[in-house]
Amino acid sequence: MEMKKYTQQYIGGQWRDGQGKSEMTNTNPFTGDTLYTYRSAGEKDVDDAYQAAQEAQRDWAAKAPGEKQAMLEKLIGAIHEMKDDIYACLVEEGGSTKPKADFEFFTSIDIVKEAMQFPLMMDGRIMPSNIPGKENYIFKSPRGVTGVIAPWNVPLVLAMRSVLPAVATGNAVVLKPATDTPGSAFLIAEMFEKAGMPKGLLNVVAGRGSEIGDLIVQHPIPQLISFTGSTEVGKQIRKNASGLIKEISLELGGNNAMVVLEDADIEHAAKAAGFGAFFHQGQVCMALNRIIVLDSVYDKFAQAFAEEAKHLPVGDPADPDTFIGPIINKGQIEQIEGYVKATKDAGAKVLLEGKTEGRLVYPWLFTEATNEMPAAKNEVFGPVCCLLRAKGEAEAIALANNTQYGLSGSVFTKDLYHGMQVARQIESGMVHVNDQSINDEPHVMFGGEKQSGVGRFNAQWVVDKFTTEKWVSVQSEYRF
């Protein structure tokens, strides 16, 4: 089944041509073929989208929790109805393999199910007062309108992860997708349409960041900006938003490490490393960039990991047997190749030599790497992984923490309680004992430390982020 061609913007519940300056091209990353072209959104489109969202939000916020839940439940039916379209889009415009598309489809449903609880989580507090006759009430309310900027690597889930909590807590949304994967955002717009959601509750504008990116953030209507993407862009968004005193939620880059202790099950650790390093070609913020292994088991692990990696099928993402598909664009391939060359030049040993065939990059494994080498220091966002040798546990923890990032991580050991103790010493928002680093459950906290982000997603954490609180006091006895 071919993916749908979305050649119009979605604003105020209407599909209309963009009014931007650019003719945009949506390209298949595996074949290089043009999927379709469309006119980009311009400044007027963004303004119209925010105006429509502001108007729709007032009525939506006033709806009873049960009404919101009933409409959110209809989204699940829309997702199931559009399953073939979702898979076709993820494969054709995003280069997703079958396991990756499965993850996005089923996780999207889980996100909606979790969000259905949020209208009933808009709780407040009654607090005592030291002033005679005064009663204090704290009310939780929606912020109003949220601007969401989604990435290209996991475009459906990472948009839904912000869109659904925003809507479920009474906000309206303007969503800007990445230029490499616009179709995924318009799929969400069509889901909202099929579910009968109010017009203007979700608006989607696709265009170049250079043309509309700053306006998405700086427009006066949105009070919260939720961005998922690179740390470099996140810093600029934070700067633009902070100058206007807007709330921000940033899920940014990672340089994630797995620590393999002396008593680890090497076979299982190697299999987990293969998935964690190369799922979706390593184009995941939670992917394993570095494996830090205790000296006594280093060589054994390296051999097992290389055997695992070299047998991972590389090829056409439409083939259900493929595990490693194409890199999203030529610029990303050039960056990966640059990191590989610079890391070899820095003295790392090639354990598994990859290669580039068209848009496919086969896995690269380096041993005897250090944190100063380019592929270990930077977020590669490709199928490249570095093995670092540690003399002891303390050194392994120090190596894991020697990075500007702190998103996700992993510890392998047969002593589960000790593994938890080690995990707590790693400066990362999420660490998984006896598992790889790519984990996301919609009911469990998600977020990073240091330059990996600001704020937390999922459950009560995201409810708190997408709402604001107001103090209302009632004076039953006159003070004056």
Short mmCIF file of N, CA, C and O in Angstrom, two decimals, residues 279-356:
data_model
loop_
_atom_site.label_atom_id
_atom_site.label_comp_id
_atom_site.label_asym_id
_atom_site.label_seq_id
_atom_site.Cartn_x
_atom_site.Cartn_y
_atom_site.Cartn_z
N PHE A 279 18.81 -0.22 16.62
CA PHE A 279 17.38 -0.07 16.33
C PHE A 279 17.15 1.23 15.57
O PHE A 279 17.66 2.29 15.94
N HIS A 280 16.41 1.16 14.49
CA HIS A 280 16.16 2.30 13.60
C HIS A 280 17.47 2.95 13.16
O HIS A 280 17.59 4.17 13.09
N GLN A 281 18.46 2.09 12.87
CA GLN A 281 19.74 2.55 12.34
C GLN A 281 20.49 3.46 13.32
O GLN A 281 21.33 4.27 12.92
N GLY A 282 20.17 3.34 14.60
CA GLY A 282 20.80 4.20 15.60
C GLY A 282 20.24 5.60 15.62
O GLY A 282 20.75 6.47 16.35
N GLN A 283 19.18 5.86 14.86
CA GLN A 283 18.61 7.20 14.78
C GLN A 283 17.56 7.41 15.88
O GLN A 283 16.41 7.76 15.62
N VAL A 284 17.97 7.18 17.11
CA VAL A 284 17.07 7.28 18.26
C VAL A 284 17.84 8.00 19.36
O VAL A 284 18.99 7.67 19.65
N CYS A 285 17.20 8.97 19.99
CA CYS A 285 17.88 9.74 21.03
C CYS A 285 18.33 8.86 22.19
O CYS A 285 19.29 9.19 22.89
N MET A 286 17.66 7.72 22.40
CA MET A 286 18.01 6.82 23.50
C MET A 286 19.00 5.72 23.09
O MET A 286 19.33 4.85 23.89
N ALA A 287 19.44 5.72 21.83
CA ALA A 287 20.30 4.64 21.34
C ALA A 287 21.63 4.60 22.10
O ALA A 287 22.12 5.61 22.59
N LEU A 288 22.20 3.41 22.16
CA LEU A 288 23.50 3.23 22.80
C LEU A 288 24.61 3.72 21.89
O LEU A 288 24.83 3.18 20.81
N ASN A 289 25.32 4.74 22.35
CA ASN A 289 26.47 5.26 21.63
C ASN A 289 27.76 4.60 22.12
O ASN A 289 28.70 4.43 21.35
N ARG A 290 27.75 4.26 23.41
CA ARG A 290 28.97 3.74 24.06
C ARG A 290 28.61 2.51 24.90
O ARG A 290 27.59 2.48 25.57
N ILE A 291 29.49 1.51 24.85
CA ILE A 291 29.39 0.35 25.74
C ILE A 291 30.66 0.35 26.60
O ILE A 291 31.77 0.25 26.07
N ILE A 292 30.48 0.50 27.89
CA ILE A 292 31.62 0.56 28.82
C ILE A 292 31.70 -0.78 29.53
O ILE A 292 30.78 -1.17 30.26
N VAL A 293 32.82 -1.48 29.33
CA VAL A 293 32.92 -2.88 29.77
C VAL A 293 34.09 -3.03 30.73
O VAL A 293 35.19 -2.50 30.47
N LEU A 294 33.87 -3.73 31.83
CA LEU A 294 34.95 -4.01 32.77
C LEU A 294 36.02 -4.86 32.09
O LEU A 294 35.73 -5.74 31.28
N ASP A 295 37.26 -4.59 32.42
CA ASP A 295 38.42 -5.16 31.73
C ASP A 295 38.38 -6.69 31.68
O ASP A 295 38.71 -7.30 30.66
N SER A 296 37.95 -7.33 32.76
CA SER A 296 38.01 -8.80 32.83
C SER A 296 37.07 -9.48 31.83
O SER A 296 37.28 -10.64 31.47
N VAL A 297 36.02 -8.79 31.37
CA VAL A 297 35.07 -9.40 30.42
C VAL A 297 35.03 -8.63 29.09
O VAL A 297 34.20 -8.92 28.23
N TYR A 298 35.95 -7.69 28.92
CA TYR A 298 35.93 -6.82 27.74
C TYR A 298 36.05 -7.60 26.44
O TYR A 298 35.23 -7.45 25.52
N ASP A 299 37.06 -8.43 26.32
CA ASP A 299 37.30 -9.15 25.07
C ASP A 299 36.16 -10.12 24.75
O ASP A 299 35.74 -10.25 23.59
N LYS A 300 35.66 -10.79 25.78
CA LYS A 300 34.56 -11.74 25.57
C LYS A 300 33.31 -11.01 25.10
O LYS A 300 32.62 -11.46 24.16
N PHE A 301 33.02 -9.87 25.71
CA PHE A 301 31.85 -9.11 25.29
C PHE A 301 32.03 -8.58 23.88
O PHE A 301 31.10 -8.63 23.06
N ALA A 302 33.21 -8.04 23.58
CA ALA A 302 33.45 -7.47 22.25
C ALA A 302 33.20 -8.51 21.16
O ALA A 302 32.57 -8.22 20.13
N GLN A 303 33.66 -9.73 21.37
CA GLN A 303 33.47 -10.79 20.38
C GLN A 303 31.99 -11.13 20.23
O GLN A 303 31.47 -11.27 19.11
N ALA A 304 31.28 -11.23 21.34
CA ALA A 304 29.85 -11.56 21.30
C ALA A 304 29.04 -10.44 20.65
O ALA A 304 28.11 -10.70 19.87
N PHE A 305 29.40 -9.20 20.93
CA PHE A 305 28.69 -8.06 20.36
C PHE A 305 28.91 -7.98 18.85
O PHE A 305 27.98 -7.74 18.08
N ALA A 306 30.14 -8.23 18.42
CA ALA A 306 30.44 -8.20 16.99
C ALA A 306 29.65 -9.28 16.25
O ALA A 306 29.13 -9.04 15.15
N GLU A 307 29.55 -10.46 16.84
CA GLU A 307 28.79 -11.55 16.21
C GLU A 307 27.32 -11.18 16.09
O GLU A 307 26.67 -11.45 15.07
N GLU A 308 26.79 -10.54 17.13
CA GLU A 308 25.39 -10.11 17.11
C GLU A 308 25.17 -9.06 16.03
O GLU A 308 24.22 -9.14 15.25
N ALA A 309 26.06 -8.07 15.97
CA ALA A 309 25.86 -6.94 15.07
C ALA A 309 25.99 -7.33 13.60
O ALA A 309 25.23 -6.85 12.76
N LYS A 310 26.92 -8.21 13.29
CA LYS A 310 27.16 -8.52 11.88
C LYS A 310 26.07 -9.39 11.26
O LYS A 310 26.01 -9.53 10.04
N HIS A 311 25.20 -9.95 12.09
CA HIS A 311 24.11 -10.77 11.57
C HIS A 311 22.77 -10.02 11.54
O HIS A 311 21.75 -10.61 11.21
N LEU A 312 22.78 -8.73 11.87
CA LEU A 312 21.56 -7.95 11.79
C LEU A 312 21.26 -7.62 10.33
O LEU A 312 22.10 -7.05 9.63
N PRO A 313 20.08 -7.98 9.83
CA PRO A 313 19.77 -7.76 8.41
C PRO A 313 19.67 -6.27 8.07
O PRO A 313 18.99 -5.51 8.75
N VAL A 314 20.37 -5.88 7.00
CA VAL A 314 20.39 -4.50 6.52
C VAL A 314 19.73 -4.46 5.14
O VAL A 314 20.03 -5.30 4.29
N GLY A 315 18.83 -3.49 4.90
CA GLY A 315 18.24 -3.43 3.57
C GLY A 315 16.99 -2.60 3.48
O GLY A 315 16.79 -1.64 4.23
N ASP A 316 16.10 -3.01 2.58
CA ASP A 316 14.86 -2.32 2.29
C ASP A 316 13.95 -2.35 3.52
O ASP A 316 13.61 -3.42 4.02
N PRO A 317 13.53 -1.19 4.03
CA PRO A 317 12.67 -1.19 5.22
C PRO A 317 11.31 -1.85 4.99
O PRO A 317 10.65 -2.26 5.95
N ALA A 318 10.90 -1.96 3.72
CA ALA A 318 9.63 -2.62 3.42
C ALA A 318 9.71 -4.13 3.55
O ALA A 318 8.68 -4.81 3.62
N ASP A 319 10.93 -4.67 3.59
CA ASP A 319 11.13 -6.11 3.79
C ASP A 319 10.95 -6.40 5.28
O ASP A 319 11.67 -5.85 6.11
N PRO A 320 10.00 -7.26 5.66
CA PRO A 320 9.74 -7.49 7.10
C PRO A 320 10.92 -8.10 7.85
O PRO A 320 10.95 -8.06 9.08
N ASP A 321 11.91 -8.65 7.13
CA ASP A 321 13.08 -9.24 7.81
C ASP A 321 14.16 -8.20 8.10
O ASP A 321 15.10 -8.49 8.85
N THR A 322 14.05 -7.01 7.52
CA THR A 322 15.09 -5.99 7.71
C THR A 322 15.05 -5.42 9.12
O THR A 322 13.98 -5.08 9.63
N PHE A 323 16.23 -5.30 9.73
CA PHE A 323 16.33 -4.65 11.04
C PHE A 323 16.95 -3.26 10.91
O PHE A 323 16.57 -2.33 11.61
N ILE A 324 17.94 -3.11 10.03
CA ILE A 324 18.61 -1.83 9.82
C ILE A 324 18.25 -1.31 8.43
O ILE A 324 18.60 -1.91 7.42
N GLY A 325 17.51 -0.22 8.39
CA GLY A 325 17.08 0.37 7.14
C GLY A 325 17.91 1.59 6.77
O GLY A 325 19.05 1.75 7.22
N PRO A 326 17.35 2.49 5.96
CA PRO A 326 18.12 3.62 5.44
C PRO A 326 18.30 4.76 6.44
O PRO A 326 17.49 4.95 7.33
N ILE A 327 19.35 5.52 6.22
CA ILE A 327 19.56 6.78 6.94
C ILE A 327 18.66 7.83 6.29
O ILE A 327 18.44 7.83 5.09
N ILE A 328 18.15 8.76 7.07
CA ILE A 328 17.08 9.65 6.64
C ILE A 328 17.45 10.52 5.44
O ILE A 328 16.63 10.75 4.57
N ASN A 329 18.70 11.01 5.35
CA ASN A 329 19.08 11.87 4.22
C ASN A 329 20.59 11.85 4.02
O ASN A 329 21.34 11.32 4.85
N LYS A 330 21.03 12.43 2.91
CA LYS A 330 22.46 12.40 2.56
C LYS A 330 23.30 13.18 3.56
O LYS A 330 24.44 12.80 3.86
N GLY A 331 22.76 14.28 4.06
CA GLY A 331 23.52 15.06 5.03
C GLY A 331 23.82 14.27 6.28
O GLY A 331 24.93 14.36 6.84
N GLN A 332 22.86 13.46 6.72
CA GLN A 332 23.08 12.63 7.90
C GLN A 332 24.12 11.55 7.63
O GLN A 332 24.96 11.25 8.49
N ILE A 333 24.11 10.98 6.42
CA ILE A 333 25.12 9.98 6.05
C ILE A 333 26.51 10.59 6.08
O ILE A 333 27.46 10.00 6.61
N GLU A 334 26.63 11.78 5.52
CA GLU A 334 27.94 12.45 5.51
C GLU A 334 28.43 12.71 6.92
O GLU A 334 29.64 12.59 7.21
N GLN A 335 27.53 13.07 7.83
CA GLN A 335 27.93 13.30 9.22
C GLN A 335 28.41 12.01 9.87
O GLN A 335 29.44 12.00 10.57
N ILE A 336 27.69 10.91 9.63
CA ILE A 336 28.09 9.61 10.19
C ILE A 336 29.46 9.21 9.66
O ILE A 336 30.34 8.79 10.43
N GLU A 337 29.64 9.34 8.36
CA GLU A 337 30.93 8.97 7.76
C GLU A 337 32.06 9.83 8.31
O GLU A 337 33.19 9.36 8.49
N GLY A 338 31.75 11.09 8.60
CA GLY A 338 32.76 11.97 9.18
C GLY A 338 33.18 11.51 10.57
O GLY A 338 34.37 11.51 10.90
N TYR A 339 32.20 11.10 11.38
CA TYR A 339 32.53 10.60 12.71
C TYR A 339 33.35 9.31 12.63
O TYR A 339 34.29 9.10 13.41
N VAL A 340 33.00 8.44 11.70
CA VAL A 340 33.73 7.19 11.54
C VAL A 340 35.18 7.46 11.19
O VAL A 340 36.11 6.89 11.80
N LYS A 341 35.41 8.29 10.19
CA LYS A 341 36.79 8.58 9.76
C LYS A 341 37.59 9.23 10.88
O LYS A 341 38.74 8.85 11.15
N ALA A 342 36.97 10.21 11.55
CA ALA A 342 37.69 10.92 12.62
C ALA A 342 38.01 10.00 13.79
O ALA A 342 39.06 10.14 14.43
N THR A 343 37.14 9.03 14.06
CA THR A 343 37.38 8.09 15.16
C THR A 343 38.49 7.11 14.81
O THR A 343 39.33 6.77 15.66
N LYS A 344 38.52 6.66 13.57
CA LYS A 344 39.65 5.82 13.13
C LYS A 344 40.95 6.60 13.20
O LYS A 344 41.97 6.08 13.66
N ASP A 345 40.93 7.84 12.74
CA ASP A 345 42.13 8.67 12.77
C ASP A 345 42.60 8.93 14.20
O ASP A 345 43.80 9.13 14.44
N ALA A 346 41.66 8.91 15.16
CA ALA A 346 42.01 9.16 16.56
C ALA A 346 42.62 7.94 17.23
O ALA A 346 43.06 8.03 18.38
N GLY A 347 42.62 6.78 16.55
CA GLY A 347 43.29 5.61 17.08
C GLY A 347 42.41 4.48 17.55
O GLY A 347 42.91 3.46 18.04
N ALA A 348 41.10 4.60 17.39
CA ALA A 348 40.23 3.49 17.76
C ALA A 348 40.43 2.32 16.80
O ALA A 348 40.74 2.51 15.62
N LYS A 349 40.25 1.11 17.30
CA LYS A 349 40.40 -0.08 16.47
C LYS A 349 39.04 -0.49 15.91
O LYS A 349 38.04 -0.47 16.63
N VAL A 350 39.02 -0.87 14.64
CA VAL A 350 37.77 -1.28 14.01
C VAL A 350 37.53 -2.76 14.33
O VAL A 350 38.28 -3.63 13.90
N LEU A 351 36.49 -3.02 15.08
CA LEU A 351 36.11 -4.39 15.41
C LEU A 351 35.18 -4.96 14.34
O LEU A 351 35.30 -6.13 13.95
N LEU A 352 34.26 -4.14 13.86
CA LEU A 352 33.36 -4.54 12.78
C LEU A 352 33.31 -3.38 11.80
O LEU A 352 32.90 -2.27 12.14
N GLU A 353 33.74 -3.64 10.57
CA GLU A 353 33.83 -2.58 9.57
C GLU A 353 32.52 -2.48 8.80
O GLU A 353 32.07 -3.44 8.16
N GLY A 354 31.93 -1.33 8.87
CA GLY A 354 30.71 -1.10 8.13
C GLY A 354 31.01 -0.58 6.73
O GLY A 354 32.16 -0.53 6.29
N LYS A 355 29.95 -0.21 6.04
CA LYS A 355 30.09 0.36 4.69
C LYS A 355 28.82 1.12 4.37
O LYS A 355 27.79 0.96 5.04
N THR A 356 28.91 1.96 3.34
CA THR A 356 27.75 2.71 2.88
C THR A 356 27.36 2.24 1.49
O THR A 356 28.20 2.21 0.59
#
